GROMACS .gro file of C-alpha atoms in nm:
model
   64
    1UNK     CA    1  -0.306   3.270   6.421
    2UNK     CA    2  -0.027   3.418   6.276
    3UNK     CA    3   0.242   3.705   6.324
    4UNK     CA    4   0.377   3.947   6.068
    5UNK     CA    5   0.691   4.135   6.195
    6UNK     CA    6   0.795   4.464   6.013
    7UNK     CA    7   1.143   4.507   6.066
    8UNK     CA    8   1.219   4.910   6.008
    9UNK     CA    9   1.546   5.146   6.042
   10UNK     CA   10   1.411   5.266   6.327
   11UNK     CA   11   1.115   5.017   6.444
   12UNK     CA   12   1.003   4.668   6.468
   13UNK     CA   13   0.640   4.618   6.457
   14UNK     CA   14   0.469   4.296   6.526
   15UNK     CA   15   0.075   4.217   6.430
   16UNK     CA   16  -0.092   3.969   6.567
   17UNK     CA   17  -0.334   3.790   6.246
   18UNK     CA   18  -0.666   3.547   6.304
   19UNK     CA   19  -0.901   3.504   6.022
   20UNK     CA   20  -0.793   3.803   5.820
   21UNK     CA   21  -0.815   4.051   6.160
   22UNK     CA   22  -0.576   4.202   6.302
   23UNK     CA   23  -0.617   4.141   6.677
   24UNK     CA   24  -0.293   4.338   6.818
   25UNK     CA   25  -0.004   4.541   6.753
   26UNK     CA   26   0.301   4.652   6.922
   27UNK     CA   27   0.631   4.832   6.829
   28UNK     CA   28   0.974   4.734   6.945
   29UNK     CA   29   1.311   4.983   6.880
   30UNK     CA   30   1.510   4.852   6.597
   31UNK     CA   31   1.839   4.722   6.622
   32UNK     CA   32   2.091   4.963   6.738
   33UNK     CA   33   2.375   5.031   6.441
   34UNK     CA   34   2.687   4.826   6.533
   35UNK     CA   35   2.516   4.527   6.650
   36UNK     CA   36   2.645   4.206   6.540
   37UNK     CA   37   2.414   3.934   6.380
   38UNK     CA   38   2.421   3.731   6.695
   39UNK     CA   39   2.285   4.046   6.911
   40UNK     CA   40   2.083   4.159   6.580
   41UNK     CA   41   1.925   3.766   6.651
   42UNK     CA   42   1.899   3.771   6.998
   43UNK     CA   43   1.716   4.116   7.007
   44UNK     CA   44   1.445   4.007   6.725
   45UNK     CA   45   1.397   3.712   6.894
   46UNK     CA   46   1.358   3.800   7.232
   47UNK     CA   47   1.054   4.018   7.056
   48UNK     CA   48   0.897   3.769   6.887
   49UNK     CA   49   0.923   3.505   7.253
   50UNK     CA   50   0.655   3.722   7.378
   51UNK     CA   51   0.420   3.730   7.098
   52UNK     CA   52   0.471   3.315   6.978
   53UNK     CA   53   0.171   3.151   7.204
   54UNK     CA   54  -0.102   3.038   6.970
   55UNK     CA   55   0.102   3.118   6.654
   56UNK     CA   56   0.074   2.854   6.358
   57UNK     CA   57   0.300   3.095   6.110
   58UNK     CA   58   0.511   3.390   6.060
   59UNK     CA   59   0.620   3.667   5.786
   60UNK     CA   60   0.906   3.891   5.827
   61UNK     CA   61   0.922   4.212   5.598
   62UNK     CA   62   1.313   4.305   5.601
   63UNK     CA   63   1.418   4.653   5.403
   64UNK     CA   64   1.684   4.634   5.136
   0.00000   0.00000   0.00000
């Protein structure tokens, strides 16, 4: 399986990927606008601990 993570201004949204399907999907609020990169990292991946059982791979989509 894998996980692709959308990382938006105001969302994150995380699919869930097995043999080209797309088996889930969930939305997470972004980061908030002062956060520093070790709360920007802590937040994302506290997000993706819950979705990570199972998962062989992962692609991030960042803006910018």
């Amino acid at each position: 399986m894998k996980l692709g993570i959308d990382i938006g201004g105001t969302t994150i949204n995380i699919g869930t990927v097995d043999s080209g399907k797309l088996l889930s999907v969930s939305s997470y609020p972004s980061f908030e606008e002062n956060c520093s990169l070790e709360e920007t990292l802590e937040h994302l991946f506290s997000i993706i601990d819950r979705h990570i059982s199972g998962i062989g791979s992962i692609g991030i989509g960042v803006p910018s």
